[in-house]
Amino acid sequence: MPGPAAGLEGRHGAGPPGVQGVARFIHIGGQQHPQLPTHSGSRPHTMSNFRVPVELFMHTPPLTIHPEAPLEEAWALMAERGVSSLPVTDKDSSLVGILSRTDLLRVAGLETGRRPDSDSLVLPDRPISEEMTREVRTTSRDTPLDEAAKAMVQNRVHRLVVCEDGVPVGILSTRDLMLALEEKQANHPLSDWMSSPVFTIRAEEPVGMAVERLEKARVTGLVVVEDGWPVGMFSQTEALEARDLPRSTAVGDVMNPRILTLSPATRMHRAAAQAAATRVRRVVVQDGDRLVGILSGLDFARAVS
């Protein structure tokens, strides 16, 4: 199952001190045609046409933050606005990096103890500039949507920053791709695009274990099960929201009970519409009493690419 972006060259304070001149941007568009990673089994080609410009589905204006802001402020803004990352811009509005929930979890995990009564996570009092990712995937308004989706899959990122002359003008996220699948009436069943196996955790297990499992599995969310049935999600969001609680706190006490469970035969456009309407980032696929797969944002991106 796809996970968050792996460690990227130039991130986390690499290079000379300061912000200007350190960022590195990987631009998606033009003549570049990223190759999809190899997967076991064949993936179908969608019959819908996604050869349309990114600007038709990107959301604007982008929510940004300055590099001098503290990490705690960045997380508060992410939580308030329901976003998973923030482009970081300087005083001239130029892009200098990006800060994601993955970055916050990484640094917060390094600061916590291992005792059951230790805080689950600890966000240090540091500026964003010390922990942001400086290698940013960017694209243009006129990049074809399917090409942008391929780039997300190849680079294992859940969003691209849309820039003009180095200034962010929009964000294309996997949530935006859900809307494209709905609009284009993508008709393949979920079984064609779901990922398996599904990473799970029992409701009675401790939050500390769940946080470690997120990191080791390189995924952004776990399905919480109770008596063998999915009852919620424990994602990076819940991990950060529970950071002041003891590591021994039960996952079931902090999980998100909002969960979308569909059958393998459900059509992609139906799943995308329901996921967007309920503001869930993943679709759990259940065949009778069997948990058979999950669709994450990157699985939706594959369906568009």
Short mmCIF file of C-alpha atoms in Angstrom, two decimals:
data_model
loop_
_atom_site.label_atom_id
_atom_site.label_comp_id
_atom_site.label_asym_id
_atom_site.label_seq_id
_atom_site.Cartn_x
_atom_site.Cartn_y
_atom_site.Cartn_z
CA MET A 1 0.00 0.00 0.00
CA PRO A 2 1.39 3.38 -0.88
CA GLY A 3 2.76 5.43 1.97
CA PRO A 4 3.93 8.96 2.46
CA ALA A 5 6.84 10.39 0.55
CA ALA A 6 10.15 8.78 1.37
CA GLY A 7 13.13 10.81 2.55
CA LEU A 8 13.95 13.37 -0.09
CA GLU A 9 17.27 14.89 -1.01
CA GLY A 10 17.66 18.42 0.31
CA ARG A 11 15.16 18.16 3.14
CA HIS A 12 15.27 18.89 6.87
CA GLY A 13 17.81 21.67 6.98
CA ALA A 14 20.23 20.24 4.40
CA GLY A 15 22.51 22.78 2.76
CA PRO A 16 23.68 26.12 4.13
CA PRO A 17 21.79 27.83 6.95
CA GLY A 18 18.86 30.03 6.12
CA VAL A 19 16.10 29.50 3.65
CA GLN A 20 16.87 31.43 0.48
CA GLY A 21 18.70 29.44 -2.17
CA VAL A 22 18.34 26.08 -0.43
CA ALA A 23 15.01 24.89 -1.81
CA ARG A 24 14.96 22.57 -4.78
CA PHE A 25 11.86 22.18 -6.93
CA ILE A 26 10.99 19.21 -9.13
CA HIS A 27 8.68 20.59 -11.81
CA ILE A 28 6.07 18.29 -13.32
CA GLY A 29 4.82 19.18 -16.78
CA GLY A 30 5.96 20.04 -20.26
CA GLN A 31 7.73 17.15 -21.96
CA GLN A 32 8.21 15.08 -18.80
CA HIS A 33 6.28 11.82 -18.69
CA PRO A 34 6.95 10.11 -15.35
CA GLN A 35 6.93 6.32 -15.32
CA LEU A 36 4.55 4.51 -12.99
CA PRO A 37 6.17 2.24 -10.41
CA THR A 38 5.87 -1.49 -10.94
CA HIS A 39 2.93 -3.17 -9.24
CA SER A 40 2.03 -6.80 -8.89
CA GLY A 41 -0.86 -7.59 -11.22
CA SER A 42 -2.17 -5.50 -14.09
CA ARG A 43 -3.92 -2.19 -13.68
CA PRO A 44 -6.76 -1.30 -16.07
CA HIS A 45 -6.84 1.79 -18.22
CA THR A 46 -9.64 4.16 -17.32
CA MET A 47 -12.09 4.92 -20.11
CA SER A 48 -12.63 8.49 -18.93
CA ASN A 49 -10.60 11.33 -20.39
CA PHE A 50 -8.32 13.01 -17.87
CA ARG A 51 -6.25 14.85 -20.49
CA VAL A 52 -7.45 18.19 -19.16
CA PRO A 53 -5.43 20.98 -17.52
CA VAL A 54 -4.67 20.87 -13.82
CA GLU A 55 -6.24 24.30 -13.30
CA LEU A 56 -9.72 22.83 -13.83
CA PHE A 57 -9.42 20.78 -10.63
CA MET A 58 -6.80 22.51 -8.45
CA HIS A 59 -8.03 24.46 -5.44
CA THR A 60 -7.16 28.10 -4.88
CA PRO A 61 -5.89 30.14 -3.20
CA PRO A 62 -3.24 27.95 -1.58
CA LEU A 63 -2.93 28.13 2.19
CA THR A 64 0.70 29.04 2.96
CA ILE A 65 2.87 29.78 5.98
CA HIS A 66 6.17 31.57 6.61
CA PRO A 67 9.38 29.70 7.52
CA GLU A 68 9.79 31.60 10.80
CA ALA A 69 6.48 30.32 12.20
CA PRO A 70 6.73 27.65 14.94
CA LEU A 71 5.81 24.03 14.27
CA GLU A 72 2.92 24.22 16.73
CA GLU A 73 1.37 27.07 14.74
CA ALA A 74 1.69 25.05 11.53
CA TRP A 75 -0.11 22.07 13.06
CA ALA A 76 -2.87 24.30 14.47
CA LEU A 77 -3.43 25.77 10.99
CA MET A 78 -3.48 22.32 9.36
CA ALA A 79 -6.01 21.07 11.91
CA GLU A 80 -8.21 24.15 11.60
CA ARG A 81 -8.33 24.06 7.80
CA GLY A 82 -8.28 20.28 7.35
CA VAL A 83 -5.17 20.16 5.17
CA SER A 84 -2.27 17.71 5.28
CA SER A 85 0.52 20.09 4.26
CA LEU A 86 1.42 23.76 3.95
CA PRO A 87 3.59 25.36 1.23
CA VAL A 88 6.19 27.56 2.92
CA THR A 89 6.74 30.98 1.34
CA ASP A 90 9.11 33.86 2.02
CA LYS A 91 8.29 37.57 2.32
CA ASP A 92 8.08 37.82 -1.48
CA SER A 93 5.54 34.94 -1.62
CA SER A 94 8.12 32.71 -3.32
CA LEU A 95 8.00 28.99 -2.52
CA VAL A 96 10.88 27.86 -0.29
CA GLY A 97 9.62 24.49 0.97
CA ILE A 98 6.67 22.48 2.20
CA LEU A 99 5.70 21.16 5.63
CA SER A 100 3.52 18.06 5.87
CA ARG A 101 1.98 16.02 8.66
CA THR A 102 4.64 13.40 7.88
CA ASP A 103 7.33 15.97 8.75
CA LEU A 104 5.55 16.84 12.00
CA LEU A 105 5.19 13.19 13.02
CA ARG A 106 8.84 12.51 12.25
CA VAL A 107 10.18 15.29 14.45
CA ALA A 108 7.55 14.80 17.19
CA GLY A 109 8.39 11.09 17.39
CA LEU A 110 12.05 11.87 18.01
CA GLU A 111 11.19 14.04 21.02
CA THR A 112 8.98 11.61 22.95
CA GLY A 113 9.96 9.02 25.52
CA ARG A 114 9.26 5.29 25.40
CA ARG A 115 7.57 4.84 28.79
CA PRO A 116 3.81 4.09 28.75
CA ASP A 117 3.12 7.34 30.60
CA SER A 118 5.22 9.44 28.19
CA ASP A 119 3.40 11.82 25.87
CA SER A 120 2.55 10.10 22.58
CA LEU A 121 4.32 12.82 20.59
CA VAL A 122 6.13 16.05 21.43
CA LEU A 123 6.33 18.97 19.00
CA PRO A 124 9.49 20.93 19.80
CA ASP A 125 9.57 24.73 19.89
CA ARG A 126 11.33 25.18 16.55
CA PRO A 127 10.68 27.22 13.40
CA ILE A 128 9.26 25.52 10.34
CA SER A 129 12.45 26.29 8.40
CA GLU A 130 14.35 23.68 10.44
CA GLU A 131 12.01 20.79 9.64
CA MET A 132 10.29 21.55 6.32
CA THR A 133 10.96 19.56 3.16
CA ARG A 134 12.98 21.68 0.76
CA GLU A 135 12.58 19.45 -2.29
CA VAL A 136 9.08 20.30 -3.50
CA ARG A 137 7.12 18.76 -6.36
CA THR A 138 5.56 21.57 -8.39
CA THR A 139 3.51 21.79 -11.57
CA SER A 140 1.84 24.34 -13.86
CA ARG A 141 -1.77 25.28 -14.51
CA ASP A 142 -1.66 23.76 -18.00
CA THR A 143 -0.13 20.39 -17.06
CA PRO A 144 -2.50 17.56 -18.08
CA LEU A 145 -4.30 16.12 -15.07
CA ASP A 146 -3.33 12.53 -15.87
CA GLU A 147 0.33 13.52 -16.07
CA ALA A 148 0.14 15.24 -12.69
CA ALA A 149 -1.54 12.16 -11.21
CA LYS A 150 1.27 9.95 -12.56
CA ALA A 151 3.80 12.22 -10.89
CA MET A 152 2.02 11.89 -7.56
CA VAL A 153 2.10 8.10 -7.83
CA GLN A 154 5.73 7.98 -8.93
CA ASN A 155 6.92 10.30 -6.18
CA ARG A 156 4.50 8.99 -3.53
CA VAL A 157 3.19 12.47 -2.70
CA HIS A 158 -0.41 13.44 -2.06
CA ARG A 159 -0.25 16.92 -3.55
CA LEU A 160 1.56 19.09 -6.10
CA VAL A 161 2.07 22.82 -5.65
CA VAL A 162 0.92 24.74 -8.73
CA CYS A 163 3.32 27.64 -9.33
CA GLU A 164 3.76 30.64 -11.58
CA ASP A 165 7.23 32.22 -11.56
CA GLY A 166 8.04 30.44 -8.32
CA VAL A 167 4.92 31.68 -6.52
CA PRO A 168 2.25 29.16 -5.42
CA VAL A 169 -1.11 29.82 -7.11
CA GLY A 170 -2.90 26.57 -6.27
CA ILE A 171 -2.71 23.04 -4.90
CA LEU A 172 -3.63 19.83 -6.69
CA SER A 173 -4.30 17.13 -4.10
CA THR A 174 -5.57 13.58 -4.22
CA ARG A 175 -8.87 14.93 -2.90
CA ASP A 176 -9.13 17.03 -6.06
CA LEU A 177 -8.54 13.85 -8.09
CA MET A 178 -11.52 12.25 -6.32
CA LEU A 179 -13.69 15.05 -7.71
CA ALA A 180 -12.27 14.43 -11.19
CA LEU A 181 -13.15 10.73 -10.95
CA GLU A 182 -16.68 11.65 -9.93
CA GLU A 183 -17.11 14.22 -12.70
CA LYS A 184 -15.69 11.94 -15.40
CA GLN A 185 -17.84 9.01 -14.20
CA ALA A 186 -14.92 6.57 -13.87
CA ASN A 187 -16.69 3.22 -14.01
CA HIS A 188 -14.14 0.59 -12.94
CA PRO A 189 -14.89 -1.36 -9.74
CA LEU A 190 -12.90 -0.68 -6.59
CA SER A 191 -11.39 -4.15 -6.85
CA ASP A 192 -9.37 -2.92 -9.86
CA TRP A 193 -7.63 -0.16 -7.90
CA MET A 194 -7.67 -1.07 -4.21
CA SER A 195 -4.46 -1.85 -2.33
CA SER A 196 -3.95 -4.87 -0.13
CA PRO A 197 -3.10 -6.10 2.43
CA VAL A 198 -4.72 -3.56 4.73
CA PHE A 199 -2.72 -2.28 7.68
CA THR A 200 -4.86 -2.52 10.81
CA ILE A 201 -4.65 -2.03 14.55
CA ARG A 202 -7.00 -3.25 17.27
CA ALA A 203 -9.03 -0.69 19.18
CA GLU A 204 -7.59 -1.82 22.51
CA GLU A 205 -3.95 -1.45 21.47
CA PRO A 206 -1.97 1.60 22.68
CA VAL A 207 -1.52 4.81 20.75
CA GLY A 208 2.26 4.46 21.02
CA MET A 209 2.08 1.20 19.07
CA ALA A 210 -0.18 2.79 16.44
CA VAL A 211 2.22 5.68 15.89
CA GLU A 212 5.13 3.27 15.46
CA ARG A 213 3.10 1.15 13.02
CA LEU A 214 2.33 4.21 10.87
CA GLU A 215 6.04 4.93 10.62
CA LYS A 216 7.20 1.35 10.01
CA ALA A 217 4.52 0.59 7.42
CA ARG A 218 5.08 3.97 5.73
CA VAL A 219 1.34 4.61 5.53
CA THR A 220 -0.71 7.61 6.58
CA GLY A 221 -3.59 5.70 8.16
CA LEU A 222 -4.53 2.44 9.89
CA VAL A 223 -7.94 0.77 9.93
CA VAL A 224 -9.05 0.27 13.53
CA VAL A 225 -10.73 -3.10 14.08
CA GLU A 226 -12.81 -4.45 16.95
CA ASP A 227 -13.92 -8.09 17.01
CA GLY A 228 -12.64 -8.34 13.45
CA TRP A 229 -14.76 -5.46 12.08
CA PRO A 230 -13.55 -2.01 10.96
CA VAL A 231 -14.81 0.62 13.41
CA GLY A 232 -12.69 3.66 12.62
CA MET A 233 -9.42 5.11 11.35
CA PHE A 234 -6.21 6.09 13.11
CA SER A 235 -4.28 8.42 10.84
CA GLN A 236 -1.52 10.99 11.15
CA THR A 237 -4.21 13.47 12.18
CA GLU A 238 -5.34 11.39 15.16
CA ALA A 239 -1.71 10.74 16.11
CA LEU A 240 -0.99 14.47 16.29
CA GLU A 241 -4.26 15.27 18.05
CA ALA A 242 -3.39 12.69 20.74
CA ARG A 243 0.18 13.90 21.19
CA ASP A 244 -0.38 15.12 24.78
CA LEU A 245 -1.96 11.83 25.89
CA PRO A 246 0.06 8.94 27.37
CA ARG A 247 1.43 6.41 24.91
CA SER A 248 -0.64 3.77 26.71
CA THR A 249 -3.96 5.41 25.71
CA ALA A 250 -6.20 2.98 23.79
CA VAL A 251 -6.48 3.65 20.06
CA GLY A 252 -10.25 3.26 20.32
CA ASP A 253 -10.38 6.32 22.59
CA VAL A 254 -8.78 8.64 20.02
CA MET A 255 -9.63 7.10 16.63
CA ASN A 256 -11.82 8.83 14.05
CA PRO A 257 -15.12 6.88 13.97
CA ARG A 258 -15.98 8.31 10.56
CA ILE A 259 -15.28 5.48 8.13
CA LEU A 260 -16.51 4.68 4.63
CA THR A 261 -16.84 0.97 3.87
CA LEU A 262 -17.90 -0.21 0.40
CA SER A 263 -17.98 -3.47 -1.56
CA PRO A 264 -15.35 -4.43 -4.17
CA ALA A 265 -17.96 -4.06 -6.93
CA THR A 266 -18.67 -0.39 -6.16
CA ARG A 267 -17.76 1.88 -9.10
CA MET A 268 -14.89 4.31 -8.69
CA HIS A 269 -16.99 7.40 -9.35
CA ARG A 270 -19.47 6.37 -6.64
CA ALA A 271 -16.68 5.81 -4.13
CA ALA A 272 -15.00 9.09 -5.05
CA ALA A 273 -18.28 10.99 -4.65
CA GLN A 274 -18.98 9.46 -1.24
CA ALA A 275 -15.41 10.00 -0.03
CA ALA A 276 -15.50 13.65 -1.08
CA ALA A 277 -18.96 14.22 0.45
CA THR A 278 -18.01 12.67 3.79
CA ARG A 279 -14.49 14.18 3.74
CA VAL A 280 -12.73 10.88 4.28
CA ARG A 281 -9.33 10.26 2.73
CA ARG A 282 -9.62 6.48 2.44
CA VAL A 283 -12.23 3.94 1.41
CA VAL A 284 -12.24 0.58 3.20
CA VAL A 285 -13.23 -2.32 0.92
CA GLN A 286 -15.16 -5.15 2.59
CA ASP A 287 -16.37 -8.35 0.93
CA GLY A 288 -18.91 -9.85 3.31
CA ASP A 289 -17.07 -10.28 6.59
CA ARG A 290 -13.61 -10.00 4.97
CA LEU A 291 -11.53 -6.84 4.90
CA VAL A 292 -10.04 -7.17 1.40
CA GLY A 293 -8.56 -3.79 0.51
CA ILE A 294 -8.32 -0.06 0.92
CA LEU A 295 -8.22 2.92 -1.43
CA SER A 296 -5.92 5.71 -0.33
CA GLY A 297 -5.38 9.00 -2.07
CA LEU A 298 -2.62 7.50 -4.19
CA ASP A 299 -4.92 4.71 -5.36
CA PHE A 300 -7.34 7.37 -6.59
CA ALA A 301 -4.38 9.03 -8.31
CA ARG A 302 -3.58 5.75 -10.12
CA ALA A 303 -7.12 5.65 -11.43
CA VAL A 304 -6.66 9.11 -12.95
CA SER A 305 -3.16 8.50 -14.34
#
